[in-house]
Tab-separated table of C-alpha atoms in Angstrom:
chain	number	residue	atom	x	y	z
A	1	MET	CA	0.204	-21.554	-7.659
A	2	THR	CA	0.419	-23.144	-11.034
A	3	ILE	CA	2.953	-21.371	-13.327
A	4	ASP	CA	3.609	-22.170	-17.000
A	5	PHE	CA	7.296	-22.258	-17.282
A	6	ASP	CA	7.253	-24.165	-20.636
A	7	LYS	CA	5.802	-21.422	-22.817
A	8	MET	CA	9.180	-19.520	-22.773
A	9	GLN	CA	11.575	-22.375	-22.524
A	10	GLY	CA	11.625	-22.528	-18.711
A	11	LEU	CA	11.262	-18.793	-17.921
A	12	VAL	CA	8.455	-16.409	-16.920
A	13	PRO	CA	8.740	-12.660	-16.879
A	14	ALA	CA	8.429	-11.108	-13.364
A	15	ILE	CA	7.080	-7.728	-13.022
A	16	ILE	CA	8.441	-6.005	-9.683
A	17	GLN	CA	6.067	-3.396	-8.160
A	18	ASP	CA	6.589	-1.348	-4.930
A	19	ALA	CA	3.694	-2.619	-2.763
A	20	GLN	CA	3.421	0.753	-1.040
A	21	THR	CA	3.710	3.197	-3.918
A	22	ASN	CA	2.445	0.893	-6.750
A	23	LYS	CA	5.440	1.987	-8.818
A	24	VAL	CA	6.785	-0.609	-11.386
A	25	LEU	CA	10.437	-0.891	-10.389
A	26	MET	CA	11.872	-3.501	-12.844
A	27	LEU	CA	11.257	-6.575	-15.034
A	28	GLY	CA	13.315	-9.753	-14.706
A	29	PHE	CA	12.961	-13.385	-15.498
A	30	MET	CA	12.533	-16.447	-13.286
A	31	ASN	CA	12.906	-20.091	-13.791
A	32	LYS	CA	11.265	-22.585	-11.372
A	33	GLU	CA	14.482	-22.559	-9.182
A	34	ALA	CA	14.425	-18.829	-9.045
A	35	TYR	CA	10.842	-18.788	-8.169
A	36	GLU	CA	11.114	-21.297	-5.420
A	37	LYS	CA	14.033	-19.610	-3.868
A	38	THR	CA	12.086	-16.484	-3.978
A	39	VAL	CA	9.300	-18.126	-2.006
A	40	GLU	CA	11.746	-19.614	0.389
A	41	THR	CA	13.741	-16.597	1.284
A	42	GLN	CA	11.209	-13.944	0.722
A	43	LYS	CA	13.702	-11.920	-1.290
A	44	VAL	CA	13.405	-11.762	-5.050
A	45	THR	CA	15.707	-14.086	-7.003
A	46	PHE	CA	15.968	-13.960	-10.860
A	47	TRP	CA	17.475	-16.170	-13.563
A	48	SER	CA	20.266	-14.190	-15.317
A	49	ARG	CA	19.967	-14.934	-19.016
A	50	THR	CA	23.445	-13.487	-19.776
A	51	ARG	CA	25.297	-15.410	-17.033
A	52	ASN	CA	22.982	-18.523	-17.008
A	53	THR	CA	22.777	-18.495	-13.260
A	54	LEU	CA	20.517	-17.459	-10.352
A	55	TRP	CA	20.951	-14.039	-8.776
A	56	THR	CA	19.301	-12.560	-5.874
A	57	LYS	CA	18.666	-8.816	-6.282
A	58	GLY	CA	20.649	-6.899	-3.791
A	59	GLU	CA	23.136	-9.732	-2.982
A	60	THR	CA	25.957	-7.215	-3.888
A	61	SER	CA	24.405	-3.866	-3.087
A	62	GLY	CA	22.220	-4.819	-0.145
A	63	ASN	CA	19.321	-3.333	-1.934
A	64	TYR	CA	17.070	-6.440	-1.540
A	65	LEU	CA	13.546	-6.826	-2.818
A	66	GLU	CA	11.506	-8.175	0.080
A	67	VAL	CA	8.438	-10.080	-1.008
A	68	VAL	CA	5.038	-8.899	0.087
A	69	GLU	CA	2.865	-10.727	-2.446
A	70	ILE	CA	3.141	-12.763	-5.603
A	71	LEU	CA	0.337	-12.907	-8.106
A	72	ASN	CA	-0.006	-14.901	-11.261
A	73	ASP	CA	-1.645	-13.601	-14.375
A	74	CYS	CA	-4.725	-15.234	-16.173
A	75	ASP	CA	-2.474	-17.155	-18.671
A	76	GLN	CA	-0.278	-18.343	-15.763
A	77	ASP	CA	2.848	-17.274	-17.529
A	78	THR	CA	3.644	-13.769	-16.013
A	79	LEU	CA	4.327	-12.906	-12.466
A	80	LEU	CA	3.495	-9.702	-10.465
A	81	ILE	CA	5.664	-9.476	-7.357
A	82	LYS	CA	4.765	-6.799	-4.939
A	83	VAL	CA	7.828	-5.887	-2.840
A	84	LYS	CA	9.386	-3.696	-0.243
A	85	PRO	CA	12.497	-2.363	-1.808
A	86	LEU	CA	15.463	-1.776	0.503
A	87	GLY	CA	17.096	0.963	-1.615
A	88	PRO	CA	17.372	1.965	-5.272
A	89	VAL	CA	16.441	-0.747	-7.729
A	90	CYS	CA	18.433	-0.044	-10.849
A	91	HIS	CA	22.151	-0.667	-11.167
A	92	THR	CA	22.585	2.988	-12.136
A	93	GLY	CA	21.438	3.929	-8.668
A	94	ALA	CA	17.931	5.159	-9.926
A	95	ASP	CA	14.935	4.305	-7.933
A	96	THR	CA	13.552	2.349	-10.964
A	97	CYS	CA	14.886	0.802	-14.224
A	98	TRP	CA	12.957	3.527	-16.024
A	99	ASN	CA	14.910	6.285	-14.117
A	100	GLU	CA	11.582	7.319	-12.266
A	101	THR	CA	11.469	8.655	-8.751
A	102	ASN	CA	9.682	6.225	-6.420
A	103	THR	CA	8.311	8.184	-3.426
A	104	PRO	CA	5.403	7.425	-1.329
A	105	ASN	CA	2.223	9.344	-2.121
A	106	PRO	CA	0.788	10.500	1.258
A	107	LEU	CA	-2.787	10.182	0.019
A	108	LEU	CA	-2.118	6.360	-0.345
A	109	PHE	CA	-1.403	6.270	3.314
A	110	LEU	CA	-4.938	6.954	4.061
A	111	SER	CA	-5.797	3.451	2.675
A	112	GLU	CA	-3.137	1.912	4.818
A	113	LEU	CA	-4.414	3.739	7.886
A	114	SER	CA	-7.952	2.470	7.139
A	115	ASP	CA	-6.643	-0.930	7.077
A	116	PHE	CA	-4.778	-0.485	10.415
A	117	ILE	CA	-7.920	0.917	12.008
A	118	GLU	CA	-10.023	-1.969	10.568
A	119	LYS	CA	-7.485	-4.318	12.358
A	120	ARG	CA	-7.937	-2.460	15.592
A	121	TYR	CA	-11.701	-2.882	15.210
A	122	ARG	CA	-11.501	-6.542	14.802
A	123	GLU	CA	-8.972	-7.288	17.375
A	124	GLN	CA	-9.404	-4.316	19.891
A	125	PRO	CA	-6.196	-4.765	21.784
A	126	GLU	CA	-5.957	-3.292	25.244
A	127	GLY	CA	-4.129	-0.174	25.766
A	128	SER	CA	-5.066	1.286	22.286
A	129	TYR	CA	-6.656	4.734	21.983
A	130	THR	CA	-8.601	3.510	18.937
A	131	THR	CA	-9.899	0.496	20.854
A	132	THR	CA	-11.181	2.985	23.573
A	133	LEU	CA	-13.050	4.879	20.905
A	134	PHE	CA	-14.722	1.774	19.384
A	135	ARG	CA	-15.650	0.630	22.961
A	136	ASP	CA	-17.145	4.031	23.853
A	137	GLY	CA	-19.706	3.614	21.193
A	138	LEU	CA	-21.074	5.515	18.100
A	139	ASN	CA	-22.178	8.695	19.921
A	140	ARG	CA	-18.724	9.167	21.348
A	141	MET	CA	-17.003	8.720	18.047
A	142	ALA	CA	-19.254	11.193	16.355
A	143	GLN	CA	-18.850	13.662	19.184
A	144	LYS	CA	-14.941	13.349	18.592
A	145	VAL	CA	-15.380	14.152	14.874
A	146	GLY	CA	-17.402	17.162	15.881
A	147	GLU	CA	-14.848	18.352	18.460
A	148	GLU	CA	-11.919	17.955	15.977
A	149	ALA	CA	-13.891	19.841	13.261
A	150	LEU	CA	-14.367	22.708	15.595
A	151	GLU	CA	-10.680	22.716	16.554
A	152	LEU	CA	-9.859	22.756	12.804
A	153	VAL	CA	-12.067	25.787	12.285
A	154	ILE	CA	-10.504	27.546	15.144
A	155	GLU	CA	-6.937	27.036	13.787
A	156	ALA	CA	-8.173	28.122	10.208
A	157	THR	CA	-9.519	31.341	11.447
A	158	ASN	CA	-7.058	32.200	14.434
A	159	GLY	CA	-4.187	29.688	14.277
A	160	THR	CA	-1.171	28.800	12.338
A	161	ASN	CA	-0.809	26.717	9.303
A	162	ASP	CA	1.125	23.983	11.213
A	163	ARG	CA	-1.740	23.797	13.715
A	164	LEU	CA	-4.306	23.606	10.950
A	165	ILE	CA	-2.592	20.527	9.454
A	166	TYR	CA	-2.291	18.986	12.945
A	167	GLU	CA	-5.972	19.350	13.753
A	168	GLY	CA	-6.952	18.436	10.247
A	169	SER	CA	-5.117	15.116	10.620
A	170	ASP	CA	-6.810	14.544	13.858
A	171	LEU	CA	-10.221	15.110	12.185
A	172	LEU	CA	-9.320	12.778	9.401
A	173	TYR	CA	-8.254	10.018	11.993
A	174	HIS	CA	-11.349	10.325	13.950
A	175	LEU	CA	-13.435	10.282	10.829
A	176	ILE	CA	-11.890	7.061	9.622
A	177	VAL	CA	-12.618	5.515	13.051
A	178	LEU	CA	-16.241	6.635	12.661
A	179	LEU	CA	-16.482	5.283	9.118
A	180	THR	CA	-14.980	1.979	10.297
A	181	SER	CA	-17.487	1.519	13.008
A	182	LYS	CA	-20.158	1.957	10.209
A	183	GLY	CA	-18.670	-0.634	7.876
A	184	LEU	CA	-17.402	2.120	5.644
A	185	ARG	CA	-13.973	3.434	4.493
A	186	ILE	CA	-12.281	6.630	3.467
A	187	GLU	CA	-12.348	5.415	-0.089
A	188	ASP	CA	-16.190	5.448	-0.088
A	189	MET	CA	-15.942	9.262	0.428
A	190	ALA	CA	-13.286	9.528	-2.202
A	191	ALA	CA	-15.575	7.582	-4.612
A	192	GLU	CA	-18.304	10.131	-3.828
A	193	LEU	CA	-16.065	13.092	-4.666
A	194	MET	CA	-14.965	11.372	-7.854
A	195	GLU	CA	-18.664	10.925	-8.800
A	196	ARG	CA	-19.378	14.547	-8.048
A	197	HIS	CA	-16.547	15.548	-10.330
A	198	ASN	CA	-18.368	13.972	-13.208
A	199	PRO	CA	-20.010	16.805	-15.372
A	200	GLY	CA	-23.235	14.986	-15.398
A	201	TRP	CA	-23.457	14.651	-11.609
A	202	LYS	CA	-26.533	15.969	-9.975
A	203	LYS	CA	-26.979	16.617	-6.192
A	204	HIS	CA	-29.103	14.016	-4.604
């Protein structure tokens, strides 16, 4: 990765983003040494402009920023670092330096689950229920979606809300498995719904 440290007299801004929630957590600055230490330790290290020294975020509090991915912008002078924060990020105790709450959005987990199921599809490890579904073939996967949909209907009409959520979760899981086997993702359905939300949408 080529980083232009010369443009700002040896420093580049580093935007820190939660890799799971996509929330921007803080902004710091890195020189070449801070960047190299970040890559080496996989914990975010900055250059302190006030103390003129390196500092690893979390070295005092224990709230380290574990690196997930480092991206460089189009001008090669600004970094986007996606991290897993091990606790609040701001020195005030707030989740972010803008005093925002950083909590996972459960909807985003559907993408993570899709990634996991795609990995299962590629690797098909022994002892995995998901592997069994893929090996049983398309008809069995489609049948499971139908069975779970029926169980959802039963809980909706004669069951409890807890069981409705439980069966709905089963349905979503088996639907994602079916979509994966067809080379599709749950995001494809979300995109279809988003298109339908457009006032100009017409039914196919």
